[in-house]
Amino acid sequence: MSISRLNLFLLFFHLLILQFSPIISAIRKDVGFQGRRICKNTVQGRYLLSDDNGHVCDALSLNPQSRCCPEKGDKFSCHGCNVVSECCDSYEYCVSCCLNPSRIKEEQVMNVKVAKPATAGKYSNVFDFCAGRCRHNSESVVHENAYLSDFHHCFSLPSNSSAANYTFLEARLNGINVLVGRRGQSCDSVCKSKGQSCVPNKLLVLNQCDIMQKYMSCKGTCLASIGPDQPAEVVDDAPEDLNPGACLFTQTQSMLSCYGSHQHTRRLCPCA
């Protein structure tokens, strides 16, 4: 009798196991499965890569499954970058520095076009903007075939984008000492007189009527012009054909220079 009861108990126990094993198996599968995030990264670097988490690593350290850099070291590193000019001497650290939310915000890049043609699309996220902007930036080039300096990987927003409103332009001048020179004085000379240096790529920010009118009187007039002495204000005693008192901004951005000057203008200069 006791043996029969034992057999019944064992049979009942096995039935219980069979009934609940799919649930247990499903639970174990759910617990064991964890979605792995796949990182975007800059790919093309010979030695380094930057991922969309803001980390920089060498190719051998990259996780082959997630494509992410190890989460160690500085995040959003600006190693080798001039944070005032927003330019770096290496592509990967330019991307890493650019990804810092305190520098570039997503809402600012969503309206920035990938290229100049009217049919060009817009950036969809901050990583794509940083990766693209750091790779090619016309503001870091002079004469279309040479770099302004070794710091030619720049991530600043283009000044002709819809995101570049007055408030944003002002923000791009953080850390910059904006000075008005004497007539005939170059920005290189103006900045050196204060123990500072001219920051070339900030001339593009100053080359806006709204900005010039904050620092100069402009006599209510801001005119498009061409010349290496701009942005500038024409002195009051200049010949009438030079528009005395008017502010001038250059239409040829490649002419922007720290060294230009003119005997009848006073330059607006970015120093740091």
mmCIF file with all atom_site columns, C-alpha atoms in Angstrom, residues 178-182 185 190 215-216 233 266-269:
data_model
loop_
_atom_site.group_PDB
_atom_site.id
_atom_site.type_symbol
_atom_site.label_atom_id
_atom_site.label_alt_id
_atom_site.label_comp_id
_atom_site.label_asym_id
_atom_site.label_entity_id
_atom_site.label_seq_id
_atom_site.pdbx_PDB_ins_code
_atom_site.Cartn_x
_atom_site.Cartn_y
_atom_site.Cartn_z
_atom_site.occupancy
_atom_site.B_iso_or_equiv
_atom_site.pdbx_formal_charge
_atom_site.auth_seq_id
_atom_site.auth_comp_id
_atom_site.auth_asym_id
_atom_site.auth_atom_id
_atom_site.pdbx_PDB_model_num
ATOM 1  C CA . VAL A 1 178 ? 35.749 91.159  -28.474 1.00 0.00 ? 178 VAL A CA 1
ATOM 2  C CA . LEU A 1 179 ? 37.757 94.345  -29.096 1.00 0.00 ? 179 LEU A CA 1
ATOM 3  C CA . VAL A 1 180 ? 37.376 97.289  -31.452 1.00 0.00 ? 180 VAL A CA 1
ATOM 4  C CA . GLY A 1 181 ? 40.699 98.381  -32.938 1.00 0.00 ? 181 GLY A CA 1
ATOM 5  C CA . ARG A 1 182 ? 41.973 101.782 -33.935 1.00 0.00 ? 182 ARG A CA 1
ATOM 6  C CA . GLN A 1 185 ? 45.008 98.445  -37.084 1.00 0.00 ? 185 GLN A CA 1
ATOM 7  C CA . VAL A 1 190 ? 44.772 94.677  -31.553 1.00 0.00 ? 190 VAL A CA 1
ATOM 8  C CA . TYR A 1 215 ? 29.945 96.560  -30.370 1.00 0.00 ? 215 TYR A CA 1
ATOM 9  C CA . MET A 1 216 ? 29.924 99.412  -32.901 1.00 0.00 ? 216 MET A CA 1
ATOM 10 C CA . GLU A 1 233 ? 33.338 100.035 -39.168 1.00 0.00 ? 233 GLU A CA 1
ATOM 11 C CA . ARG A 1 266 ? 38.288 100.099 -37.429 1.00 0.00 ? 266 ARG A CA 1
ATOM 12 C CA . ARG A 1 267 ? 38.236 96.326  -37.073 1.00 0.00 ? 267 ARG A CA 1
ATOM 13 C CA . LEU A 1 268 ? 36.106 94.174  -34.781 1.00 0.00 ? 268 LEU A CA 1
ATOM 14 C CA . CYS A 1 269 ? 38.420 91.516  -33.355 1.00 0.00 ? 269 CYS A CA 1
#
